[in-house]
PDB file of C-alpha atoms in Angstrom:
ATOM      1  CA  ASP A   1     118.730  98.640  84.033  1.00 76.00           C
ATOM      2  CA  HIS A   2     121.851 100.603  85.042  1.00 84.00           C
ATOM      3  CA  PRO A   3     121.086 102.701  88.138  1.00 88.00           C
ATOM      4  CA  GLY A   4     124.776 103.640  88.479  1.00 91.00           C
ATOM      5  CA  ASP A   5     124.512 105.620  85.261  1.00 93.00           C
ATOM      6  CA  ARG A   6     122.038 108.081  86.846  1.00 90.00           C
ATOM      7  CA  ALA A   7     125.041 109.912  88.294  1.00 94.00           C
ATOM      8  CA  HIS A   8     126.109 110.738  84.730  1.00 95.00           C
ATOM      9  CA  LEU A   9     122.861 112.348  83.541  1.00 92.00           C
ATOM     10  CA  GLY A  10     124.531 115.769  83.570  1.00 90.00           C
ATOM     11  CA  ASP A  11     127.598 114.567  81.640  1.00 90.00           C
ATOM     12  CA  ALA A  12     127.496 115.618  77.962  1.00 87.00           C
ATOM     13  CA  VAL A  13     129.815 112.808  76.842  1.00 88.00           C
ATOM     14  CA  PHE A  14     127.595 110.205  78.510  1.00 92.00           C
ATOM     15  CA  LEU A  15     124.427 111.748  77.037  1.00 91.00           C
ATOM     16  CA  ARG A  16     125.985 111.777  73.559  1.00 90.00           C
ATOM     17  CA  GLY A  17     126.638 108.065  74.049  1.00 92.00           C
ATOM     18  CA  VAL A  18     122.994 107.606  75.046  1.00 92.00           C
ATOM     19  CA  CYS A  19     121.848 109.449  71.909  1.00 92.00           C
ATOM     20  CA  ASN A  20     124.217 107.525  69.630  1.00 93.00           C
ATOM     21  CA  GLU A  21     123.132 104.165  71.032  1.00 94.00           C
ATOM     22  CA  ALA A  22     119.439 105.061  70.759  1.00 92.00           C
ATOM     23  CA  LEU A  23     119.920 106.074  67.127  1.00 92.00           C
ATOM     24  CA  ARG A  24     122.033 103.016  66.311  1.00 94.00           C
ATOM     25  CA  LEU A  25     119.739 100.442  67.884  1.00 91.00           C
ATOM     26  CA  HIS A  26     116.363 101.977  67.056  1.00 86.00           C
ATOM     27  CA  SER A  27     116.666 103.178  63.484  1.00 83.00           C
ATOM     28  CA  ASN A  28     113.563 104.463  61.760  1.00 80.00           C
ATOM     29  CA  VAL A  29     114.946 103.140  58.465  1.00 83.00           C
ATOM     30  CA  THR A  30     115.566  99.411  58.005  1.00 86.00           C
ATOM     31  CA  ALA A  31     117.467  99.386  54.716  1.00 89.00           C
ATOM     32  CA  LEU A  32     119.230 101.603  52.210  1.00 88.00           C
ATOM     33  CA  ALA A  33     118.732 100.754  48.555  1.00 90.00           C
ATOM     34  CA  ARG A  34     121.148 101.824  45.841  1.00 89.00           C
ATOM     35  CA  ARG A  35     122.044 100.912  42.260  1.00 93.00           C
ATOM     36  CA  ALA A  36     125.657 100.123  41.442  1.00 93.00           C
ATOM     37  CA  THR A  37     126.974 102.825  39.102  1.00 93.00           C
ATOM     38  CA  GLY A  38     129.885 100.613  38.095  1.00 95.00           C
ATOM     39  CA  ASP A  39     131.174  97.108  38.734  1.00 96.00           C
ATOM     40  CA  ILE A  40     131.930  96.776  42.452  1.00 93.00           C
ATOM     41  CA  THR A  41     133.979  94.090  44.164  1.00 95.00           C
ATOM     42  CA  LEU A  42     133.736  93.936  47.958  1.00 91.00           C
ATOM     43  CA  SER A  43     136.675  92.941  50.147  1.00 91.00           C
ATOM     44  CA  SER A  44     134.885  89.595  50.601  1.00 93.00           C
ATOM     45  CA  GLY A  45     135.186  88.987  46.866  1.00 96.00           C
ATOM     46  CA  ARG A  46     131.485  89.396  46.165  1.00 95.00           C
ATOM     47  CA  VAL A  47     130.861  91.229  42.895  1.00 96.00           C
ATOM     48  CA  PHE A  48     127.999  93.577  42.067  1.00 95.00           C
ATOM     49  CA  PRO A  49     127.817  94.357  38.353  1.00 97.00           C
ATOM     50  CA  SER A  50     126.980  97.837  37.150  1.00 97.00           C
ATOM     51  CA  GLY A  51     123.246  98.519  37.312  1.00 96.00           C
ATOM     52  CA  GLU A  52     122.475  95.896  39.976  1.00 96.00           C
ATOM     53  CA  ARG A  53     120.268  97.021  42.850  1.00 96.00           C
ATOM     54  CA  ILE A  54     121.861  96.681  46.267  1.00 93.00           C
ATOM     55  CA  ALA A  55     120.262  96.967  49.703  1.00 93.00           C
ATOM     56  CA  VAL A  56     122.056  97.366  53.021  1.00 90.00           C
ATOM     57  CA  ASN A  57     120.209  96.008  56.057  1.00 93.00           C
ATOM     58  CA  ILE A  58     120.743  98.858  58.527  1.00 93.00           C
ATOM     59  CA  VAL A  59     119.317  96.934  61.484  1.00 91.00           C
ATOM     60  CA  GLU A  60     121.929  94.187  61.030  1.00 94.00           C
ATOM     61  CA  ALA A  61     124.759  96.553  60.077  1.00 95.00           C
ATOM     62  CA  ASN A  62     124.173  98.614  63.225  1.00 96.00           C
ATOM     63  CA  ARG A  63     124.532  95.444  65.308  1.00 96.00           C
ATOM     64  CA  ASP A  64     127.688  94.185  63.593  1.00 96.00           C
ATOM     65  CA  PRO A  65     130.089  92.848  66.267  1.00 97.00           C
ATOM     66  CA  ASP A  66     133.071  93.615  64.024  1.00 95.00           C
ATOM     67  CA  ALA A  67     132.162  97.313  64.144  1.00 96.00           C
ATOM     68  CA  PHE A  68     130.484  97.675  67.559  1.00 97.00           C
ATOM     69  CA  GLY A  69     131.980  94.880  69.664  1.00 97.00           C
ATOM     70  CA  ALA A  70     130.742  91.568  71.030  1.00 97.00           C
ATOM     71  CA  ASP A  71     127.828  93.300  72.792  1.00 97.00           C
ATOM     72  CA  ALA A  72     126.720  95.156  69.628  1.00 97.00           C
ATOM     73  CA  ALA A  73     123.045  94.243  70.137  1.00 95.00           C
ATOM     74  CA  ARG A  74     123.015  95.720  73.664  1.00 95.00           C
ATOM     75  CA  PHE A  75     122.493  99.367  74.609  1.00 94.00           C
ATOM     76  CA  ASN A  76     125.819 100.651  75.966  1.00 95.00           C
ATOM     77  CA  PRO A  77     126.216 104.439  76.197  1.00 94.00           C
ATOM     78  CA  TRP A  78     129.888 103.946  77.132  1.00 95.00           C
ATOM     79  CA  ARG A  79     130.600 102.158  73.834  1.00 95.00           C
ATOM     80  CA  GLU A  80     133.864 103.011  72.120  1.00 93.00           C
ATOM     81  CA  VAL A  81     134.004 102.365  68.399  1.00 94.00           C
ATOM     82  CA  PRO A  82     137.041 101.947  66.160  1.00 94.00           C
ATOM     83  CA  GLU A  83     138.340 104.802  64.020  1.00 92.00           C
ATOM     84  CA  GLY A  84     136.132 105.268  60.978  1.00 90.00           C
ATOM     85  CA  VAL A  85     133.000 103.741  62.576  1.00 94.00           C
ATOM     86  CA  ARG A  86     130.172 106.180  63.182  1.00 92.00           C
ATOM     87  CA  PRO A  87     128.947 105.794  66.782  1.00 93.00           C
ATOM     88  CA  TYR A  88     125.326 106.095  65.584  1.00 93.00           C
ATOM     89  CA  GLY A  89     125.843 103.477  62.864  1.00 94.00           C
ATOM     90  CA  LEU A  90     124.267 103.860  59.441  1.00 93.00           C
ATOM     91  CA  VAL A  91     121.018 105.387  60.649  1.00 91.00           C
ATOM     92  CA  PHE A  92     121.713 108.541  58.584  1.00 91.00           C
ATOM     93  CA  GLY A  93     123.154 106.697  55.602  1.00 89.00           C
ATOM     94  CA  ALA A  94     126.607 107.687  54.392  1.00 85.00           C
ATOM     95  CA  GLY A  95     128.521 109.382  51.640  1.00 85.00           C
ATOM     96  CA  ARG A  96     126.867 111.809  49.296  1.00 84.00           C
ATOM     97  CA  HIS A  97     123.421 110.456  50.160  1.00 83.00           C
ATOM     98  CA  VAL A  98     123.762 111.104  53.894  1.00 88.00           C
ATOM     99  CA  CYS A  99     120.596 112.375  55.554  1.00 89.00           C
ATOM    100  CA  ILE A 100     120.367 116.150  55.706  1.00 89.00           C
ATOM    101  CA  GLY A 101     119.179 115.788  59.325  1.00 88.00           C
ATOM    102  CA  LEU A 102     122.495 114.410  60.604  1.00 87.00           C
ATOM    103  CA  PRO A 103     124.108 117.720  61.621  1.00 84.00           C
ATOM    104  CA  LEU A 104     120.823 118.917  63.109  1.00 85.00           C
ATOM    105  CA  THR A 105     120.318 115.788  65.187  1.00 87.00           C
ATOM    106  CA  THR A 106     123.704 114.779  66.514  1.00 81.00           C
ATOM    107  CA  THR A 107     127.332 115.766  66.320  1.00 65.00           C
ATOM    108  CA  VAL A 108     128.679 114.988  62.867  1.00 50.00           C
ATOM    109  CA  SER A 109     131.571 112.952  64.233  1.00 47.00           C
ATOM    110  CA  GLY A 110     130.093 111.894  67.555  1.00 44.00           C
ATOM    111  CA  LYS A 111     133.084 113.481  69.298  1.00 49.00           C
ATOM    112  CA  PRO A 112     132.745 115.240  72.671  1.00 47.00           C
ATOM    113  CA  ALA A 113     131.988 118.963  72.897  1.00 45.00           C
ATOM    114  CA  ALA A 114     135.516 119.522  74.177  1.00 46.00           C
ATOM    115  CA  GLU A 115     136.501 119.576  70.521  1.00 45.00           C
ATOM    116  CA  GLY A 116     134.328 122.628  69.982  1.00 42.00           C
ATOM    117  CA  ARG A 117     131.173 120.982  68.680  1.00 54.00           C
ATOM    118  CA  SER A 118     127.903 122.395  69.925  1.00 60.00           C
ATOM    119  CA  ASP A 119     125.056 120.348  71.293  1.00 74.00           C
ATOM    120  CA  ARG A 120     122.558 119.314  68.640  1.00 85.00           C
ATOM    121  CA  ALA A 121     118.790 118.844  68.759  1.00 90.00           C
ATOM    122  CA  MET A 122     118.675 115.271  70.081  1.00 91.00           C
ATOM    123  CA  LEU A 123     120.958 116.032  73.020  1.00 90.00           C
ATOM    124  CA  LYS A 124     118.974 119.190  73.812  1.00 90.00           C
ATOM    125  CA  VAL A 125     115.726 117.202  73.847  1.00 92.00           C
ATOM    126  CA  VAL A 126     117.253 114.515  76.098  1.00 92.00           C
ATOM    127  CA  ARG A 127     118.543 117.183  78.489  1.00 92.00           C
ATOM    128  CA  ALA A 128     115.114 118.884  78.561  1.00 93.00           C
ATOM    129  CA  LEU A 129     113.445 115.555  79.371  1.00 94.00           C
ATOM    130  CA  ILE A 130     115.951 114.883  82.155  1.00 94.00           C
ATOM    131  CA  ASP A 131     115.378 118.391  83.546  1.00 93.00           C
ATOM    132  CA  ALA A 132     111.616 117.705  83.467  1.00 95.00           C
ATOM    133  CA  GLY A 133     112.160 114.539  85.505  1.00 93.00           C
ATOM    134  CA  VAL A 134     111.147 112.061  82.788  1.00 94.00           C
ATOM    135  CA  GLU A 135     110.423 108.538  84.046  1.00 93.00           C
ATOM    136  CA  LEU A 136     108.690 105.520  82.580  1.00 93.00           C
ATOM    137  CA  ASP A 137     105.046 105.539  83.617  1.00 96.00           C
ATOM    138  CA  PRO A 138     104.790 102.904  86.372  1.00 95.00           C
ATOM    139  CA  GLU A 139     101.107 102.339  85.562  1.00 96.00           C
ATOM    140  CA  ARG A 140     101.391 101.693  81.808  1.00 96.00           C
ATOM    141  CA  GLU A 141     103.763  99.307  80.040  1.00 94.00           C
ATOM    142  CA  PRO A 142     105.666 100.285  76.883  1.00 92.00           C
ATOM    143  CA  ARG A 143     104.397  98.503  73.752  1.00 90.00           C
ATOM    144  CA  TYR A 144     106.391  97.564  70.685  1.00 84.00           C
ATOM    145  CA  VAL A 145     105.141  97.501  67.109  1.00 83.00           C
ATOM    146  CA  PRO A 146     105.363  93.793  66.129  1.00 79.00           C
ATOM    147  CA  THR A 147     108.247  94.214  63.648  1.00 73.00           C
ATOM    148  CA  ALA A 148     111.954  93.442  63.540  1.00 64.00           C
ATOM    149  CA  GLU A 149     112.862  97.114  64.021  1.00 64.00           C
ATOM    150  CA  GLU A 150     111.908  97.224  67.725  1.00 68.00           C
ATOM    151  CA  VAL A 151     109.894 100.430  67.338  1.00 75.00           C
ATOM    152  CA  TYR A 152     107.630 101.543  70.152  1.00 81.00           C
ATOM    153  CA  ALA A 153     103.911 101.731  69.479  1.00 88.00           C
ATOM    154  CA  SER A 154     103.764 103.658  72.759  1.00 92.00           C
ATOM    155  CA  LEU A 155     106.230 104.561  75.462  1.00 92.00           C
ATOM    156  CA  PRO A 156     104.239 106.088  78.318  1.00 96.00           C
ATOM    157  CA  VAL A 157     106.234 108.463  80.499  1.00 96.00           C
ATOM    158  CA  VAL A 158     105.544 110.900  83.269  1.00 96.00           C
ATOM    159  CA  LEU A 159     107.357 114.195  83.857  1.00 95.00           C
ATOM    160  CA  ARG A 160     108.234 114.915  87.458  1.00 91.00           C
ATOM    161  CA  THR A 161     109.797 118.388  87.374  1.00 83.00           C
ATOM    162  CA  ARG A 162     112.879 118.532  89.531  1.00 61.00           C
TER     163      ARG A 162
END
């Protein structure tokens, strides 16, 4: 959809944005469930008494315009997020229950490598696919699983080594 972005396929900052957006918009987890360990009052005034079960809808949270801008539901690898907002959203959870795979998958902070962070697995895979000339298969259409999560049942590609 954005042919002008092809010129940036070798740019690590752009590819990190691609990875973050893919994670944010296509989470493999739809909700996080927790139990309140004490009475909690949100900034909205809503109260959760100790012991109540709470679920966070990750799909909706990762598309929150207050956190990700007016185009939060759109894929935008150039997205800039406010301080304190994870560029990949809540896909890895947060706090002491954060997914152990976070530092293996993406940069912990989402900051560019110029700050000394090494490339992580997801960026290495994306780069390998680009180097292999990955393209959508023109003969077979992608198919979604019929759920709210927008998960692919199949995403046929071809590799055209450069």
